[in-house]
């Protein structure tokens, strides 16, 4: 029996074989779903053709790790809980309401959304506030494309995001781990930045439930908790919205949450991180390595105060 240490070592040949078996199993599952033998929630991920527009000079984290080491408190606080329990999330039908200070509020069906914008594959680093990181090939489109479509009013200055709230599908919501629903927010200029994306897939396929299916935010220069999963509502506001981790521990998690090696978390350093799969830690980069593109958004701001 293979002793699995996927978080410490690069995948071995045995693990690669495991992955082939895994995909084979997914094909069997897809057949069962087609035959109506399984609920929708257990559906296999379907291919999502996308043009690669951004790559990284770093090895992507293996699919198996990306989908079995997750933070998704709606499905438990353990890293391996979401992979086991998120299958009960019903992914269809799914709509996203975009509203607030916009000229054209809209309720959009997820499949319409996927067809509407050209899909891109972008390989980004994801840096969790807990000082680990991964490299993930996301599939999605710029959030700006969706926001432009609803025509933000001049008064709109912030964007608020909300995850589904349904304790029957999300057992973690029967606990007080956080206030529910999970909420996040960005300044409008951050939301409109070309690096900010709405992801609908990873590794060339629709998102697994545990990674935030069917639609999640990805903001690569911020700590992972800003990248809210399973979004049902997007609101444009004139005021800074509350955000889940800031509500839970305001002295530990700020609204901006820009990756910053110079501002330590009160209980641990942010100057280093461990890439999942690596043995040795590496130095954390300002803005997670995206500073050349985004530092200008914060010119003149004291980033130790606005953490
Ligand atoms: N709704 C919701 N979104 C969430 C979270 C969560 O608990 N609930 N966790 C966040 C945190 S802390 C991180 S690091 C990333 C993890 O994304 P991943 O599991 O796809 O790597 O999701 C973020 N989005
Ligand atoms: Mo995180």
Short mmCIF file of C-alpha atoms and ligand atoms in Angstrom, two decimals:
data_model
loop_
_atom_site.label_atom_id
_atom_site.label_comp_id
_atom_site.label_asym_id
_atom_site.label_seq_id
_atom_site.Cartn_x
_atom_site.Cartn_y
_atom_site.Cartn_z
CA UNK A 1 0.00 0.00 0.00
CA UNK A 2 1.34 3.36 -0.97
CA UNK A 3 1.90 5.67 1.96
CA UNK A 4 0.65 9.02 0.75
CA UNK A 5 2.66 12.09 1.59
CA UNK A 6 1.49 14.38 -1.22
CA UNK A 7 2.13 17.52 0.79
CA UNK A 8 5.80 16.77 1.31
CA UNK A 9 7.09 15.12 -1.84
CA UNK A 10 6.76 15.48 -5.56
CA UNK A 11 4.43 12.85 -6.99
CA UNK A 12 6.01 9.49 -7.44
CA UNK A 13 5.36 7.18 -10.35
CA UNK A 14 2.90 5.29 -8.15
CA UNK A 15 0.95 8.48 -7.63
CA UNK A 16 0.96 9.22 -11.35
CA UNK A 17 -0.59 5.79 -11.86
CA UNK A 18 -3.10 6.67 -9.17
CA UNK A 19 -4.06 9.71 -11.17
CA UNK A 20 -4.69 7.63 -14.30
CA UNK A 21 -6.95 5.36 -12.24
CA UNK A 22 -8.62 8.43 -10.83
CA UNK A 23 -9.49 9.79 -14.27
CA UNK A 24 -10.66 6.36 -15.33
CA UNK A 25 -12.95 6.30 -12.31
CA UNK A 26 -14.25 9.72 -13.27
CA UNK A 27 -15.14 8.40 -16.72
CA UNK A 28 -17.12 5.59 -15.07
CA UNK A 29 -18.84 8.14 -12.85
CA UNK A 30 -19.74 10.26 -15.88
CA UNK A 31 -21.38 7.21 -17.41
CA UNK A 32 -23.38 6.62 -14.24
CA UNK A 33 -24.53 10.23 -14.20
CA UNK A 34 -25.59 10.00 -17.85
CA UNK A 35 -27.58 6.88 -16.92
CA UNK A 36 -29.25 8.83 -14.12
CA UNK A 37 -27.78 6.56 -11.45
CA UNK A 38 -26.12 9.32 -9.42
CA UNK A 39 -27.27 12.71 -8.23
CA UNK A 40 -25.99 15.74 -10.08
CA UNK A 41 -23.66 16.59 -7.21
CA UNK A 42 -21.43 13.61 -7.95
CA UNK A 43 -20.95 14.64 -11.60
CA UNK A 44 -17.47 14.47 -13.06
CA UNK A 45 -15.82 17.69 -14.16
CA UNK A 46 -16.43 18.40 -17.84
CA UNK A 47 -13.78 19.78 -20.23
CA UNK A 48 -13.61 23.55 -20.63
CA UNK A 49 -11.59 24.55 -23.69
CA UNK A 50 -9.62 27.70 -22.92
CA UNK A 51 -6.80 29.71 -24.41
CA UNK A 52 -3.73 29.85 -22.14
CA UNK A 53 -3.01 33.53 -21.62
CA UNK A 54 -0.75 33.39 -18.62
CA UNK A 55 1.84 30.94 -17.49
CA UNK A 56 4.37 30.81 -14.63
CA UNK A 57 7.92 29.59 -14.57
CA UNK A 58 6.92 27.16 -11.83
CA UNK A 59 5.56 23.65 -11.78
CA UNK A 60 1.76 23.59 -11.21
CA UNK A 61 0.73 21.85 -8.00
CA UNK A 62 -0.59 18.35 -8.85
CA UNK A 63 -4.35 18.13 -9.49
CA UNK A 64 -4.76 15.64 -6.69
CA UNK A 65 -3.26 18.08 -4.17
CA UNK A 66 -5.17 21.10 -5.49
CA UNK A 67 -8.41 19.16 -4.99
CA UNK A 68 -7.61 17.45 -1.65
CA UNK A 69 -6.04 20.25 0.40
CA UNK A 70 -8.70 22.94 0.61
CA UNK A 71 -10.08 25.70 2.76
CA UNK A 72 -13.86 25.76 2.42
CA UNK A 73 -15.31 26.12 5.91
CA UNK A 74 -18.85 25.48 4.66
CA UNK A 75 -17.65 21.88 4.33
CA UNK A 76 -15.55 21.60 7.48
CA UNK A 77 -12.40 23.20 8.86
CA UNK A 78 -10.04 20.31 8.04
CA UNK A 79 -8.02 20.57 4.82
CA UNK A 80 -9.35 17.21 3.63
CA UNK A 81 -12.97 17.75 4.66
CA UNK A 82 -14.14 19.61 1.51
CA UNK A 83 -12.96 16.86 -0.86
CA UNK A 84 -15.00 14.35 1.16
CA UNK A 85 -18.16 16.38 1.75
CA UNK A 86 -18.55 19.08 -0.93
CA UNK A 87 -20.06 16.53 -3.34
CA UNK A 88 -23.43 17.25 -1.78
CA UNK A 89 -23.41 20.79 -3.19
CA UNK A 90 -26.00 20.99 -6.01
CA UNK A 91 -24.24 22.76 -8.88
CA UNK A 92 -27.23 23.09 -11.24
CA UNK A 93 -29.36 25.05 -11.61
CA UNK A 94 -27.14 27.92 -10.39
CA UNK A 95 -27.61 31.62 -10.96
CA UNK A 96 -25.57 34.67 -10.00
CA UNK A 97 -27.32 37.92 -9.16
CA UNK A 98 -25.33 41.07 -10.07
CA UNK A 99 -26.95 44.16 -8.60
CA UNK A 100 -26.59 47.30 -6.51
CA UNK A 101 -25.20 50.50 -8.01
CA UNK A 102 -25.42 49.41 -11.63
CA UNK A 103 -27.52 50.54 -14.59
CA UNK A 104 -28.39 46.99 -15.66
CA UNK A 105 -28.82 44.53 -12.77
CA UNK A 106 -28.93 40.94 -13.97
CA UNK A 107 -29.54 37.40 -12.81
CA UNK A 108 -27.33 35.18 -14.94
CA UNK A 109 -27.41 31.41 -15.30
CA UNK A 110 -23.98 29.84 -14.79
CA UNK A 111 -24.01 28.02 -18.15
CA UNK A 112 -24.92 31.23 -19.94
CA UNK A 113 -22.05 32.93 -18.12
CA UNK A 114 -19.60 30.21 -19.19
CA UNK A 115 -20.65 30.61 -22.84
CA UNK A 116 -20.70 34.37 -22.75
CA UNK A 117 -17.05 35.27 -22.17
CA UNK A 118 -14.00 33.79 -23.90
CA UNK A 119 -12.40 31.41 -21.39
CA UNK A 120 -8.73 31.83 -20.53
CA UNK A 121 -6.35 29.51 -18.74
CA UNK A 122 -4.15 31.42 -16.33
CA UNK A 123 -1.54 29.84 -14.11
CA UNK A 124 -1.45 31.80 -10.85
CA UNK A 125 0.18 31.40 -7.46
CA UNK A 126 -2.33 31.09 -4.62
CA UNK A 127 -0.86 32.20 -1.27
CA UNK A 128 -2.91 31.26 1.78
CA UNK A 129 -2.71 33.45 4.88
CA UNK A 130 -1.62 30.28 6.71
CA UNK A 131 1.77 30.56 4.93
CA UNK A 132 1.38 27.80 2.36
CA UNK A 133 0.97 28.26 -1.35
CA UNK A 134 0.09 26.42 -4.56
CA UNK A 135 0.38 27.02 -8.30
CA UNK A 136 -2.95 26.50 -10.05
CA UNK A 137 -3.98 26.59 -13.73
CA UNK A 138 -7.34 28.33 -13.43
CA UNK A 139 -9.93 28.59 -16.21
CA UNK A 140 -12.14 31.66 -16.24
CA UNK A 141 -12.54 35.21 -17.44
CA UNK A 142 -11.81 38.69 -16.09
CA UNK A 143 -14.30 39.91 -13.48
CA UNK A 144 -14.12 43.26 -15.30
CA UNK A 145 -15.91 41.73 -18.31
CA UNK A 146 -18.96 40.87 -16.20
CA UNK A 147 -18.91 44.18 -14.31
CA UNK A 148 -18.78 46.21 -17.54
CA UNK A 149 -21.83 44.35 -18.78
CA UNK A 150 -23.98 45.57 -15.84
CA UNK A 151 -22.67 49.15 -16.19
CA UNK A 152 -21.49 50.34 -12.75
CA UNK A 153 -22.82 53.77 -11.76
CA UNK A 154 -20.39 56.58 -10.94
CA UNK A 155 -21.30 56.21 -7.26
CA UNK A 156 -20.09 52.58 -7.11
CA UNK A 157 -16.75 52.29 -5.27
CA UNK A 158 -16.72 48.71 -3.92
CA UNK A 159 -17.84 45.24 -4.96
CA UNK A 160 -19.30 42.77 -2.44
CA UNK A 161 -19.44 39.01 -3.03
CA UNK A 162 -21.56 36.38 -1.32
CA UNK A 163 -21.37 32.58 -1.17
CA UNK A 164 -24.50 30.41 -1.20
CA UNK A 165 -26.13 30.04 2.21
CA UNK A 166 -27.87 26.69 2.59
CA UNK A 167 -27.04 24.67 5.72
CA UNK A 168 -28.68 21.56 4.24
CA UNK A 169 -26.09 21.51 1.46
CA UNK A 170 -23.28 23.11 3.46
CA UNK A 171 -23.01 21.33 6.81
CA UNK A 172 -20.33 23.73 8.08
CA UNK A 173 -23.02 26.42 8.12
CA UNK A 174 -24.68 24.68 11.07
CA UNK A 175 -21.52 25.54 13.08
CA UNK A 176 -20.20 28.90 14.26
CA UNK A 177 -16.83 28.52 12.51
CA UNK A 178 -17.64 31.81 10.70
CA UNK A 179 -20.71 34.01 10.21
CA UNK A 180 -22.70 32.81 7.20
CA UNK A 181 -22.87 33.35 4.34
CA UNK A 182 -19.16 33.82 3.62
CA UNK A 183 -18.75 37.36 2.29
CA UNK A 184 -15.86 39.16 0.63
CA UNK A 185 -15.19 42.48 -1.03
CA UNK A 186 -12.86 44.47 -3.24
CA UNK A 187 -12.42 48.11 -4.09
CA UNK A 188 -13.89 48.73 -7.55
CA UNK A 189 -10.44 49.40 -9.06
CA UNK A 190 -9.15 46.09 -7.65
CA UNK A 191 -12.21 44.31 -9.04
CA UNK A 192 -11.67 45.87 -12.48
CA UNK A 193 -7.94 45.02 -12.56
CA UNK A 194 -7.14 42.65 -15.45
CA UNK A 195 -5.50 40.10 -13.09
CA UNK A 196 -8.74 39.64 -11.13
CA UNK A 197 -10.69 36.71 -12.48
CA UNK A 198 -13.84 34.71 -11.99
CA UNK A 199 -12.84 31.07 -12.24
CA UNK A 200 -15.18 28.37 -13.52
CA UNK A 201 -12.56 25.64 -13.86
CA UNK A 202 -9.06 24.38 -13.17
CA UNK A 203 -6.78 21.96 -14.98
CA UNK A 204 -8.91 22.34 -18.14
CA UNK A 205 -12.17 21.20 -16.54
CA UNK A 206 -15.08 22.65 -14.59
CA UNK A 207 -14.26 23.37 -10.95
CA UNK A 208 -14.55 20.53 -8.48
CA UNK A 209 -17.07 21.45 -5.76
CA UNK A 210 -14.34 21.67 -3.10
CA UNK A 211 -12.55 24.37 -5.12
CA UNK A 212 -15.61 26.62 -5.20
CA UNK A 213 -17.82 25.36 -8.02
CA UNK A 214 -19.45 26.54 -10.05
CA UNK A 215 -17.98 30.05 -9.79
CA UNK A 216 -15.29 31.54 -7.53
CA UNK A 217 -13.18 34.65 -7.37
CA UNK A 218 -9.39 34.57 -7.84
CA UNK A 219 -7.32 37.61 -6.82
CA UNK A 220 -3.72 36.42 -7.10
CA UNK A 221 -1.95 39.25 -5.26
CA UNK A 222 -4.09 38.85 -2.12
CA UNK A 223 -4.23 36.15 0.53
CA UNK A 224 -6.36 33.17 -0.51
CA UNK A 225 -9.27 34.04 1.77
CA UNK A 226 -10.25 36.90 -0.57
CA UNK A 227 -10.91 34.33 -3.32
CA UNK A 228 -14.49 33.57 -2.30
CA UNK A 229 -16.07 30.33 -3.51
CA UNK A 230 -19.47 29.26 -4.86
CA UNK A 231 -20.69 32.82 -5.48
CA UNK A 232 -24.42 33.58 -5.79
CA UNK A 233 -24.46 37.37 -5.45
CA UNK A 234 -22.27 40.30 -6.52
CA UNK A 235 -23.25 43.80 -5.38
CA UNK A 236 -21.76 47.18 -6.31
CA UNK A 237 -21.73 49.57 -3.36
CA UNK A 238 -20.55 53.05 -2.39
CA UNK A 239 -19.17 51.75 0.93
CA UNK A 240 -16.62 49.16 1.96
CA UNK A 241 -18.51 45.91 2.66
CA UNK A 242 -17.89 43.63 5.66
CA UNK A 243 -15.70 40.57 4.94
CA UNK A 244 -15.83 37.19 6.68
CA UNK A 245 -12.32 36.87 8.10
CA UNK A 246 -12.18 40.52 9.09
CA UNK A 247 -15.48 40.07 10.98
CA UNK A 248 -14.09 36.96 12.65
CA UNK A 249 -10.71 38.42 13.77
CA UNK A 250 -10.20 42.07 12.73
CA UNK A 251 -6.72 42.35 14.25
CA UNK A 252 -5.54 39.35 12.20
CA UNK A 253 -7.27 39.80 8.83
CA UNK A 254 -7.79 43.14 7.13
CA UNK A 255 -9.98 44.20 4.23
CA UNK A 256 -7.10 44.60 1.79
CA UNK A 257 -5.24 41.36 2.58
CA UNK A 258 -2.48 42.07 0.07
CA UNK A 259 0.27 39.47 0.35
CA UNK A 260 2.96 41.33 2.29
CA UNK A 261 6.12 39.68 3.65
CA UNK A 262 6.75 42.77 5.83
CA UNK A 263 3.49 42.61 7.78
CA UNK A 264 3.39 39.54 9.98
CA UNK A 265 0.22 37.87 11.09
CA UNK A 266 0.03 38.42 14.89
CA UNK A 267 0.68 34.70 15.44
CA UNK A 268 3.18 33.81 12.67
CA UNK A 269 5.51 35.29 10.09
CA UNK A 270 4.36 36.11 6.57
CA UNK A 271 7.93 36.46 5.29
CA UNK A 272 8.11 32.79 4.29
CA UNK A 273 5.76 30.22 2.86
CA UNK A 274 5.79 26.54 2.02
CA UNK A 275 4.76 25.61 -1.49
CA UNK A 276 2.63 22.50 -0.98
CA UNK A 277 4.79 19.65 -2.26
CA UNK A 278 8.08 21.35 -1.34
CA UNK A 279 10.24 20.41 1.60
CA UNK A 280 11.87 23.79 2.22
CA UNK A 281 10.09 27.08 2.72
CA UNK A 282 10.68 29.93 0.29
CA UNK A 283 10.53 33.69 0.68
CA UNK A 284 7.18 35.31 0.22
CA UNK A 285 7.09 37.94 -2.51
CA UNK A 286 5.38 41.32 -2.07
CA UNK A 287 1.92 41.13 -3.67
CA UNK A 288 2.61 37.42 -4.18
CA UNK A 289 4.93 38.32 -7.07
CA UNK A 290 2.40 40.49 -8.92
CA UNK A 291 3.73 43.84 -7.60
CA UNK A 292 4.81 45.19 -11.00
CA UNK A 293 1.18 44.97 -12.08
CA UNK A 294 -0.72 45.99 -8.95
CA UNK A 295 1.47 48.06 -6.60
CA UNK A 296 0.18 51.20 -8.33
CA UNK A 297 -3.29 50.54 -6.94
CA UNK A 298 -1.96 51.34 -3.46
CA UNK A 299 0.34 54.27 -4.14
CA UNK A 300 0.55 56.53 -1.10
CA UNK A 301 -1.22 54.06 1.20
CA UNK A 302 0.36 52.83 4.42
CA UNK A 303 0.15 49.10 3.82
CA UNK A 304 1.04 48.26 7.43
CA UNK A 305 -2.09 50.11 8.54
CA UNK A 306 -4.27 48.94 5.63
CA UNK A 307 -3.32 45.27 5.85
N1 LIG B 1 -16.99 30.45 0.64
C1 LIG B 1 -15.70 30.27 0.99
N2 LIG B 1 -14.72 30.71 0.19
C2 LIG B 1 -13.42 30.54 0.53
C3 LIG B 1 -13.07 29.92 1.77
C4 LIG B 1 -14.14 29.45 2.60
O1 LIG B 1 -13.93 28.89 3.70
N3 LIG B 1 -15.43 29.64 2.18
N4 LIG B 1 -11.74 29.79 2.12
C5 LIG B 1 -10.78 30.73 1.49
C6 LIG B 1 -9.38 30.42 1.76
S1 LIG B 1 -8.82 30.77 3.33
C7 LIG B 1 -8.52 29.97 0.78
S2 LIG B 1 -6.86 29.77 1.09
C8 LIG B 1 -9.03 29.60 -0.56
C9 LIG B 1 -8.65 28.16 -0.86
O2 LIG B 1 -8.99 27.80 -2.17
P1 LIG B 1 -8.69 26.32 -2.70
O3 LIG B 1 -9.28 25.36 -1.70
O4 LIG B 1 -9.34 26.22 -4.04
O5 LIG B 1 -7.20 26.18 -2.80
O6 LIG B 1 -10.46 29.70 -0.66
C10 LIG B 1 -11.01 30.84 -0.02
N5 LIG B 1 -12.43 30.95 -0.33
MO1 LIG B 2 -6.50 30.82 3.18
#
